[in-house]
Short mmCIF file of C-alpha atoms and ligand atoms in Angstrom, two decimals:
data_model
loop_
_atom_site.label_atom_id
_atom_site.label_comp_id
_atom_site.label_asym_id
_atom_site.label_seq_id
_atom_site.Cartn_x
_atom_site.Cartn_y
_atom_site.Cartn_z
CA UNK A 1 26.07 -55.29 37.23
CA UNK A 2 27.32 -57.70 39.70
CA UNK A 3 24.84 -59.41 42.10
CA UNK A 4 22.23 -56.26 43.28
CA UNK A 5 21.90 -56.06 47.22
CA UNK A 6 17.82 -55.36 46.63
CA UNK A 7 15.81 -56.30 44.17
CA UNK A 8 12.10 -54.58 43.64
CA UNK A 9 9.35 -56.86 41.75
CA UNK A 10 6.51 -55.39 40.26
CA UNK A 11 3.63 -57.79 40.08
CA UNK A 12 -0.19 -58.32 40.09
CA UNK A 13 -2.54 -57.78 43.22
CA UNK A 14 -5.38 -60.00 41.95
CA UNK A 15 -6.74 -63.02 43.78
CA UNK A 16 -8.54 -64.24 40.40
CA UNK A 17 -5.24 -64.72 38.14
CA UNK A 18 -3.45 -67.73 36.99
CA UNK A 19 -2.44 -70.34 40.59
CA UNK A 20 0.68 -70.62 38.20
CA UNK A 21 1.60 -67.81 38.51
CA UNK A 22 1.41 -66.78 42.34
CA UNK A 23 3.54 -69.97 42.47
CA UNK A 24 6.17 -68.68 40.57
CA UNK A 25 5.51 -65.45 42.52
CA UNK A 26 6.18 -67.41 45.57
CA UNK A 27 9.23 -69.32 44.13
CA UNK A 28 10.79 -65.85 43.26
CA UNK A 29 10.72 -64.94 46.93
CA UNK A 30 12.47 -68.16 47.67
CA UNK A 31 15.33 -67.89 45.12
CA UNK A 32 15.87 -64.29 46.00
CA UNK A 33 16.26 -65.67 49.62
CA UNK A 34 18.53 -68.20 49.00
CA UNK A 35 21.20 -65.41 47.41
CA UNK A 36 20.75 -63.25 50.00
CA UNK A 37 18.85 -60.69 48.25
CA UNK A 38 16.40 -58.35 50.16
CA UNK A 39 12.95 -58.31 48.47
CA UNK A 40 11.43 -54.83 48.13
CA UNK A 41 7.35 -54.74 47.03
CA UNK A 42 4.50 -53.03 47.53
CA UNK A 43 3.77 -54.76 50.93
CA UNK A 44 0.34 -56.15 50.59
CA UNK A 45 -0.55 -59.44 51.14
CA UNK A 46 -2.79 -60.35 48.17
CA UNK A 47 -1.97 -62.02 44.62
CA UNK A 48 1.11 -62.56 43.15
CA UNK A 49 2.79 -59.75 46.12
CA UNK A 50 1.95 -61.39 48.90
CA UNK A 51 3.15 -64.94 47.43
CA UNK A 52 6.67 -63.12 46.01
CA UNK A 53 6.89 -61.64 50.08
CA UNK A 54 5.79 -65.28 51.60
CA UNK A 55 8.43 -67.23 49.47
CA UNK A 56 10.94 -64.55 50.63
CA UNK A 57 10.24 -64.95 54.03
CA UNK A 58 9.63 -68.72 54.00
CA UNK A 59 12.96 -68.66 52.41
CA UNK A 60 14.08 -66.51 55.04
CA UNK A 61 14.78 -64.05 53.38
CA UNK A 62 14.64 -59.85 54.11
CA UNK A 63 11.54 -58.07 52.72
CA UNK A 64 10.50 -54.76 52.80
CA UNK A 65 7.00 -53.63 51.84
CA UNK A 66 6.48 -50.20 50.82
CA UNK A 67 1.87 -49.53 50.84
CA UNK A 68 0.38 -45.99 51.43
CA UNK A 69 -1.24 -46.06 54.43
CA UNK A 70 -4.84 -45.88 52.28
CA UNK A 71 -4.00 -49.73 50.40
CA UNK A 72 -3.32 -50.78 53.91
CA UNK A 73 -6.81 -52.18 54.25
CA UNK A 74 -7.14 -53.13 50.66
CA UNK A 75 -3.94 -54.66 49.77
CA UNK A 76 -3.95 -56.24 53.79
CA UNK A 77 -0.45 -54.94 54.76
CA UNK A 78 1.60 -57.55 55.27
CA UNK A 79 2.71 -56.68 59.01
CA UNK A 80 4.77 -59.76 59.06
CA UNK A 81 7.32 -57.67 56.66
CA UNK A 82 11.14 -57.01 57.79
CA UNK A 83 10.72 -53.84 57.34
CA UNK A 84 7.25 -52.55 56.57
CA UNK A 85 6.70 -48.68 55.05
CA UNK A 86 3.78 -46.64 55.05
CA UNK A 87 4.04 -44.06 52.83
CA UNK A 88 1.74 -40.89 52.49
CA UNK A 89 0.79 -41.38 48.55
CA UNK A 90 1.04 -43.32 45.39
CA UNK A 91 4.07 -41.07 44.11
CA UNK A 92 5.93 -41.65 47.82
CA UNK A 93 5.19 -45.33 47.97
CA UNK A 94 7.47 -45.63 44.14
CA UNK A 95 10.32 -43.21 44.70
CA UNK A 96 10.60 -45.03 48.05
CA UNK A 97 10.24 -48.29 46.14
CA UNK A 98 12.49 -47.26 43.20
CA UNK A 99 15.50 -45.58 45.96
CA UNK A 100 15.24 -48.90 48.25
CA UNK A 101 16.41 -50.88 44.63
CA UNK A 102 19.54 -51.81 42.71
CA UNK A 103 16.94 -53.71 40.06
CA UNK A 104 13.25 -54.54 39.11
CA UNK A 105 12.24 -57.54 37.94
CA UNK A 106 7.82 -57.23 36.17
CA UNK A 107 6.45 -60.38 37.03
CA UNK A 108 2.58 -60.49 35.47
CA UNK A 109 0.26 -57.89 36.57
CA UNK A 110 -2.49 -55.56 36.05
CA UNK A 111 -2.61 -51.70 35.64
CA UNK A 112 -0.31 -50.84 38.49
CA UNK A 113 2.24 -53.03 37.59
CA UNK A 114 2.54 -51.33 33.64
CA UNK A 115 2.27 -48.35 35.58
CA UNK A 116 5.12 -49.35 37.65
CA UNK A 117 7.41 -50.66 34.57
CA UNK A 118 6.67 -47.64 32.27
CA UNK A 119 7.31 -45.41 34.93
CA UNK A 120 10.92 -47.31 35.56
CA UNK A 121 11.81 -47.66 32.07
CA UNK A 122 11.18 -43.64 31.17
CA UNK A 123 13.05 -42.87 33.76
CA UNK A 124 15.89 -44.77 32.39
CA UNK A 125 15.05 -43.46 28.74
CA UNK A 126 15.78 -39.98 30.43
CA UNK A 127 18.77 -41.09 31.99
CA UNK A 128 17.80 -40.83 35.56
CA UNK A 129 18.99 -44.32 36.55
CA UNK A 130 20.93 -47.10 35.15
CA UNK A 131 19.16 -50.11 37.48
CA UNK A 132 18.77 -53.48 35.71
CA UNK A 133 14.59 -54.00 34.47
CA UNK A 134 13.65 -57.97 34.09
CA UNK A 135 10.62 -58.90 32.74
CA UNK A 136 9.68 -62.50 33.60
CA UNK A 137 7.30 -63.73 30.99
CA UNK A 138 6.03 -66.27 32.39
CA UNK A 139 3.74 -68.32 30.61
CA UNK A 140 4.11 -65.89 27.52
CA UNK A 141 2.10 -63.73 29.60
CA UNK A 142 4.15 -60.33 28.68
CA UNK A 143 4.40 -60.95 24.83
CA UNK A 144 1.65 -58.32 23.79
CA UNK A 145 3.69 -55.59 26.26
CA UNK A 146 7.18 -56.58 23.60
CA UNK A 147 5.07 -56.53 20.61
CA UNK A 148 3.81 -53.04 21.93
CA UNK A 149 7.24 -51.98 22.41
CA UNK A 150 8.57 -52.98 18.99
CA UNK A 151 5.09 -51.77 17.44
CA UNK A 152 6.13 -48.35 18.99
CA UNK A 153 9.71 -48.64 17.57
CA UNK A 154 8.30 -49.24 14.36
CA UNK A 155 5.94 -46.63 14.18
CA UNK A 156 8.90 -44.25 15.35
CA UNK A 157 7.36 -43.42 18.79
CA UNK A 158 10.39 -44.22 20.75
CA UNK A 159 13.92 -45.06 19.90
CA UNK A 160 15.33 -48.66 19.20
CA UNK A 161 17.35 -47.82 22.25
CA UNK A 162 14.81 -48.40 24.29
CA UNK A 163 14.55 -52.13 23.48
CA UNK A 164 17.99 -52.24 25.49
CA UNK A 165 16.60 -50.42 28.63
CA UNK A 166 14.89 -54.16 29.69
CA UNK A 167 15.55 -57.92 29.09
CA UNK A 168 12.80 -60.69 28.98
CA UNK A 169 13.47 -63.97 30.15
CA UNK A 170 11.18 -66.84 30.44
CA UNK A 171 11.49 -68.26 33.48
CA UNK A 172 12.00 -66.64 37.02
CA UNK A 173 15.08 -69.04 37.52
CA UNK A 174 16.69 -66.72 34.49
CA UNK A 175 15.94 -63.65 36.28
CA UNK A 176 19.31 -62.95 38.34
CA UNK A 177 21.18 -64.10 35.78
CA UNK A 178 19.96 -61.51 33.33
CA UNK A 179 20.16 -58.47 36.11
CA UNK A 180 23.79 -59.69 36.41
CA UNK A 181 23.88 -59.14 32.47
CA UNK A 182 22.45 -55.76 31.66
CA UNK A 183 25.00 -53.38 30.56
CA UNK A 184 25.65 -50.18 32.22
CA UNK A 185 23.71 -46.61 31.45
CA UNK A 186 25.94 -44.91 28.78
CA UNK A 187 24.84 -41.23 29.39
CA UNK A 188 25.59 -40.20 33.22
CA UNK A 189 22.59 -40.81 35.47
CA UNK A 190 21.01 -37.99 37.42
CA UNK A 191 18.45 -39.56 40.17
CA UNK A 192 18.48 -36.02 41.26
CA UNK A 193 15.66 -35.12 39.16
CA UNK A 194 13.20 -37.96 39.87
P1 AMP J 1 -2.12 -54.31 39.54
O1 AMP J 1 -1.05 -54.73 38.58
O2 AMP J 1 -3.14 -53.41 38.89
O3 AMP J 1 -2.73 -55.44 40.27
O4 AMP J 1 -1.40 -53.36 40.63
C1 AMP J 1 -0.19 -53.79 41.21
C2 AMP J 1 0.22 -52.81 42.26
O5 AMP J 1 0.41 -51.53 41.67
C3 AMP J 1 -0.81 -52.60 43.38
O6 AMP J 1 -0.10 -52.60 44.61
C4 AMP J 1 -1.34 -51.20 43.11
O7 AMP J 1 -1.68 -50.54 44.31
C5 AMP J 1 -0.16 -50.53 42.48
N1 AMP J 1 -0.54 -49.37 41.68
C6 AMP J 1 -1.60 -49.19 40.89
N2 AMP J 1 -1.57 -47.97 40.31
C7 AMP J 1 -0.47 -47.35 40.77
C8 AMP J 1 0.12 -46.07 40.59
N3 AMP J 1 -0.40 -45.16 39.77
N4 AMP J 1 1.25 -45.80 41.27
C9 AMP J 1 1.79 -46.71 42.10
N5 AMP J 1 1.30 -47.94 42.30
C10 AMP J 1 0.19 -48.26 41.66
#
Protein backbone atom coordinates (compact mmCIF):
# COMPACT_ATOMS: atom_id res chain seq x y z
CA UNK A 1 0.00 0.00 0.00
CA UNK A 2 1.34 3.40 -0.36
CA UNK A 3 1.80 5.59 2.78
CA UNK A 4 -1.74 4.88 5.04
CA UNK A 5 -3.49 8.27 6.09
CA UNK A 6 -4.19 6.51 9.82
CA UNK A 7 -2.50 4.16 11.44
CA UNK A 8 -4.14 2.17 14.66
CA UNK A 9 -1.50 0.63 17.31
CA UNK A 10 -2.47 -1.92 19.55
CA UNK A 11 -0.40 -1.90 22.67
CA UNK A 12 -0.19 -2.61 26.45
CA UNK A 13 -2.07 -0.56 29.25
CA UNK A 14 0.26 -1.57 32.11
CA UNK A 15 2.22 0.85 34.25
CA UNK A 16 4.54 -2.18 35.53
CA UNK A 17 6.09 -3.25 31.97
CA UNK A 18 9.43 -2.76 30.49
CA UNK A 19 10.49 1.68 30.62
CA UNK A 20 11.91 0.38 27.18
CA UNK A 21 9.26 -0.15 25.91
CA UNK A 22 6.81 2.88 26.68
CA UNK A 23 9.84 4.66 25.14
CA UNK A 24 9.59 3.12 22.02
CA UNK A 25 5.81 3.54 22.53
CA UNK A 26 6.47 7.16 22.78
CA UNK A 27 8.99 7.29 19.85
CA UNK A 28 6.27 5.61 17.62
CA UNK A 29 3.99 8.57 18.26
CA UNK A 30 6.78 10.82 17.21
CA UNK A 31 7.73 9.12 13.91
CA UNK A 32 4.12 8.73 12.99
CA UNK A 33 4.00 12.58 13.53
CA UNK A 34 6.72 13.49 11.61
CA UNK A 35 4.97 11.68 8.28
CA UNK A 36 1.95 13.12 8.88
CA UNK A 37 0.15 10.16 9.97
CA UNK A 38 -2.92 10.43 12.36
CA UNK A 39 -2.54 8.08 15.36
CA UNK A 40 -5.71 6.13 16.22
CA UNK A 41 -5.65 4.13 19.94
CA UNK A 42 -7.62 3.28 22.53
CA UNK A 43 -7.41 6.80 24.17
CA UNK A 44 -6.24 6.17 27.64
CA UNK A 45 -3.50 7.66 29.12
CA UNK A 46 -1.67 4.78 30.86
CA UNK A 47 1.31 2.38 29.65
CA UNK A 48 2.60 2.00 26.46
CA UNK A 49 -1.02 4.05 24.97
CA UNK A 50 -0.65 6.95 26.57
CA UNK A 51 3.26 7.21 25.69
CA UNK A 52 2.40 6.11 21.71
CA UNK A 53 -0.53 9.29 22.06
CA UNK A 54 2.13 11.72 23.99
CA UNK A 55 4.94 11.14 21.33
CA UNK A 56 2.20 11.81 18.71
CA UNK A 57 1.20 14.85 20.11
CA UNK A 58 4.63 16.05 21.28
CA UNK A 59 5.43 15.39 17.74
CA UNK A 60 2.50 17.25 16.82
CA UNK A 61 0.94 15.02 15.44
CA UNK A 62 -3.20 14.12 15.06
CA UNK A 63 -4.52 11.48 17.51
CA UNK A 64 -7.66 10.09 18.02
CA UNK A 65 -8.58 7.98 21.04
CA UNK A 66 -11.35 5.69 20.81
CA UNK A 67 -12.31 4.35 25.17
CA UNK A 68 -15.89 3.24 26.17
CA UNK A 69 -17.12 5.58 28.33
CA UNK A 70 -16.69 2.72 31.37
CA UNK A 71 -12.37 2.63 30.80
CA UNK A 72 -12.73 6.33 30.99
CA UNK A 73 -11.82 6.31 34.66
CA UNK A 74 -9.57 3.35 34.43
CA UNK A 75 -7.59 3.87 31.40
CA UNK A 76 -7.71 8.06 32.43
CA UNK A 77 -9.04 9.30 29.02
CA UNK A 78 -6.69 11.20 27.55
CA UNK A 79 -8.87 14.51 27.07
CA UNK A 80 -5.92 16.17 25.56
CA UNK A 81 -6.72 13.87 22.30
CA UNK A 82 -7.50 15.56 18.72
CA UNK A 83 -10.26 13.90 18.54
CA UNK A 84 -11.39 11.90 21.54
CA UNK A 85 -14.39 8.99 21.18
CA UNK A 86 -16.46 7.55 23.68
CA UNK A 87 -17.95 4.68 22.59
CA UNK A 88 -20.89 2.67 24.25
CA UNK A 89 -18.97 -0.93 24.49
CA UNK A 90 -15.94 -3.01 23.94
CA UNK A 91 -17.30 -4.26 20.41
CA UNK A 92 -18.08 -0.26 19.41
CA UNK A 93 -14.81 1.04 20.73
CA UNK A 94 -12.88 -1.75 17.84
CA UNK A 95 -15.11 -1.44 14.80
CA UNK A 96 -14.73 2.30 15.47
CA UNK A 97 -11.02 1.68 15.96
CA UNK A 98 -10.66 -0.80 13.04
CA UNK A 99 -13.07 1.79 10.40
CA UNK A 100 -10.93 5.00 11.62
CA UNK A 101 -7.62 2.74 10.09
CA UNK A 102 -5.79 2.10 6.84
CA UNK A 103 -3.20 -0.22 9.14
CA UNK A 104 -2.33 -1.65 12.66
CA UNK A 105 0.82 -1.85 13.88
CA UNK A 106 0.91 -4.61 17.77
CA UNK A 107 3.37 -3.02 19.75
CA UNK A 108 3.81 -5.31 23.22
CA UNK A 109 0.82 -5.83 25.28
CA UNK A 110 -1.31 -7.80 27.47
CA UNK A 111 -4.70 -9.60 26.90
CA UNK A 112 -6.44 -6.80 25.09
CA UNK A 113 -3.90 -6.21 22.79
CA UNK A 114 -3.90 -10.31 21.46
CA UNK A 115 -7.40 -9.71 21.63
CA UNK A 116 -7.09 -6.80 19.43
CA UNK A 117 -4.53 -8.55 16.82
CA UNK A 118 -6.45 -11.90 16.61
CA UNK A 119 -9.50 -10.16 16.16
CA UNK A 120 -7.74 -8.04 13.09
CA UNK A 121 -6.00 -10.84 11.61
CA UNK A 122 -9.38 -13.26 11.41
CA UNK A 123 -10.96 -10.77 9.98
CA UNK A 124 -8.49 -10.63 7.26
CA UNK A 125 -8.32 -14.59 7.16
CA UNK A 126 -12.12 -14.16 6.23
CA UNK A 127 -11.51 -11.63 3.81
CA UNK A 128 -13.20 -8.75 5.41
CA UNK A 129 -10.30 -6.30 5.00
CA UNK A 130 -7.07 -6.09 3.29
CA UNK A 131 -5.34 -3.32 5.92
CA UNK A 132 -1.59 -3.77 6.49
CA UNK A 133 -0.92 -5.70 10.37
CA UNK A 134 2.81 -4.82 11.84
CA UNK A 135 3.97 -6.42 14.66
CA UNK A 136 6.88 -4.57 16.29
CA UNK A 137 8.86 -7.04 18.29
CA UNK A 138 10.55 -5.15 20.19
CA UNK A 139 12.97 -6.56 22.39
CA UNK A 140 11.97 -10.14 21.04
CA UNK A 141 9.03 -9.54 23.06
CA UNK A 142 6.42 -11.11 20.36
CA UNK A 143 8.51 -14.29 19.47
CA UNK A 144 6.30 -16.85 21.51
CA UNK A 145 2.98 -15.12 19.58
CA UNK A 146 5.17 -16.32 15.84
CA UNK A 147 6.14 -19.54 17.30
CA UNK A 148 2.34 -19.92 18.23
CA UNK A 149 1.42 -19.05 14.84
CA UNK A 150 3.76 -21.45 13.04
CA UNK A 151 3.01 -24.12 15.92
CA UNK A 152 -0.66 -23.72 14.67
CA UNK A 153 0.42 -24.04 10.97
CA UNK A 154 2.12 -27.05 11.81
CA UNK A 155 -0.37 -28.72 13.66
CA UNK A 156 -2.81 -27.83 10.64
CA UNK A 157 -5.02 -25.40 12.67
CA UNK A 158 -4.84 -22.62 10.24
CA UNK A 159 -3.49 -22.23 6.79
CA UNK A 160 0.20 -21.21 5.85
CA UNK A 161 -1.62 -18.29 4.36
CA UNK A 162 -2.06 -16.85 7.30
CA UNK A 163 1.65 -16.29 7.98
CA UNK A 164 1.21 -13.61 5.06
CA UNK A 165 -1.78 -11.78 6.73
CA UNK A 166 1.12 -9.88 9.19
CA UNK A 167 4.85 -8.89 9.02
CA UNK A 168 7.24 -8.64 12.09
CA UNK A 169 9.84 -6.23 12.19
CA UNK A 170 12.21 -5.47 14.91
CA UNK A 171 12.34 -2.14 15.42
CA UNK A 172 9.51 0.57 15.36
CA UNK A 173 11.73 2.64 12.86
CA UNK A 174 10.90 -0.55 10.34
CA UNK A 175 7.33 -0.23 10.94
CA UNK A 176 6.12 2.17 7.96
CA UNK A 177 8.31 0.74 5.83
CA UNK A 178 6.80 -2.70 6.14
CA UNK A 179 2.94 -1.26 6.00
CA UNK A 180 4.20 0.32 2.74
CA UNK A 181 5.24 -3.41 1.80
CA UNK A 182 2.35 -5.71 2.50
CA UNK A 183 0.78 -6.95 -0.56
CA UNK A 184 -2.76 -6.47 -1.37
CA UNK A 185 -5.88 -8.92 -0.21
CA UNK A 186 -6.24 -11.41 -3.14
CA UNK A 187 -9.93 -12.47 -2.54
CA UNK A 188 -12.32 -9.22 -2.69
CA UNK A 189 -12.85 -7.69 0.75
CA UNK A 190 -16.31 -7.34 2.21
CA UNK A 191 -16.12 -4.91 5.47
CA UNK A 192 -19.80 -5.21 5.10
CA UNK A 193 -20.00 -8.10 7.29
CA UNK A 194 -17.85 -7.02 10.25
P1 LIG B 1 -3.79 -5.03 27.59
O1 LIG B 1 -2.96 -5.48 26.43
O2 LIG B 1 -4.44 -6.18 28.31
O3 LIG B 1 -3.08 -4.10 28.50
O4 LIG B 1 -5.03 -4.22 26.95
C1 LIG B 1 -4.78 -3.25 25.97
C2 LIG B 1 -6.06 -2.57 25.62
O5 LIG B 1 -7.00 -3.52 25.11
C3 LIG B 1 -6.77 -1.88 26.80
O6 LIG B 1 -7.20 -0.61 26.35
C4 LIG B 1 -7.98 -2.76 27.04
O7 LIG B 1 -9.08 -2.01 27.50
C5 LIG B 1 -8.27 -3.29 25.67
N1 LIG B 1 -9.05 -4.52 25.70
C6 LIG B 1 -8.98 -5.55 26.54
N2 LIG B 1 -9.87 -6.51 26.21
C7 LIG B 1 -10.54 -6.06 25.14
C8 LIG B 1 -11.61 -6.55 24.33
N3 LIG B 1 -12.15 -7.74 24.53
N4 LIG B 1 -12.04 -5.76 23.33
C9 LIG B 1 -11.49 -4.56 23.10
N5 LIG B 1 -10.48 -4.05 23.81
C10 LIG B 1 -10.01 -4.78 24.81
Amino acid sequence: MTTPRSVCIFCGSSERAAATHRREARRFGGILARAGIELVYGGGRVGMMGAAAEGALAGGGRVVGVIPEHLMRREVGHTGCSELIVTANMHERKATMFARSDAFVVLPGGPGTLDETFEILTWRQLSLHDKPVVVCDIGGYWKPLADLVRHMVRRRYVQRSFLGFFSVVPRVDDVLDAIRAAPPARKPVRADRI
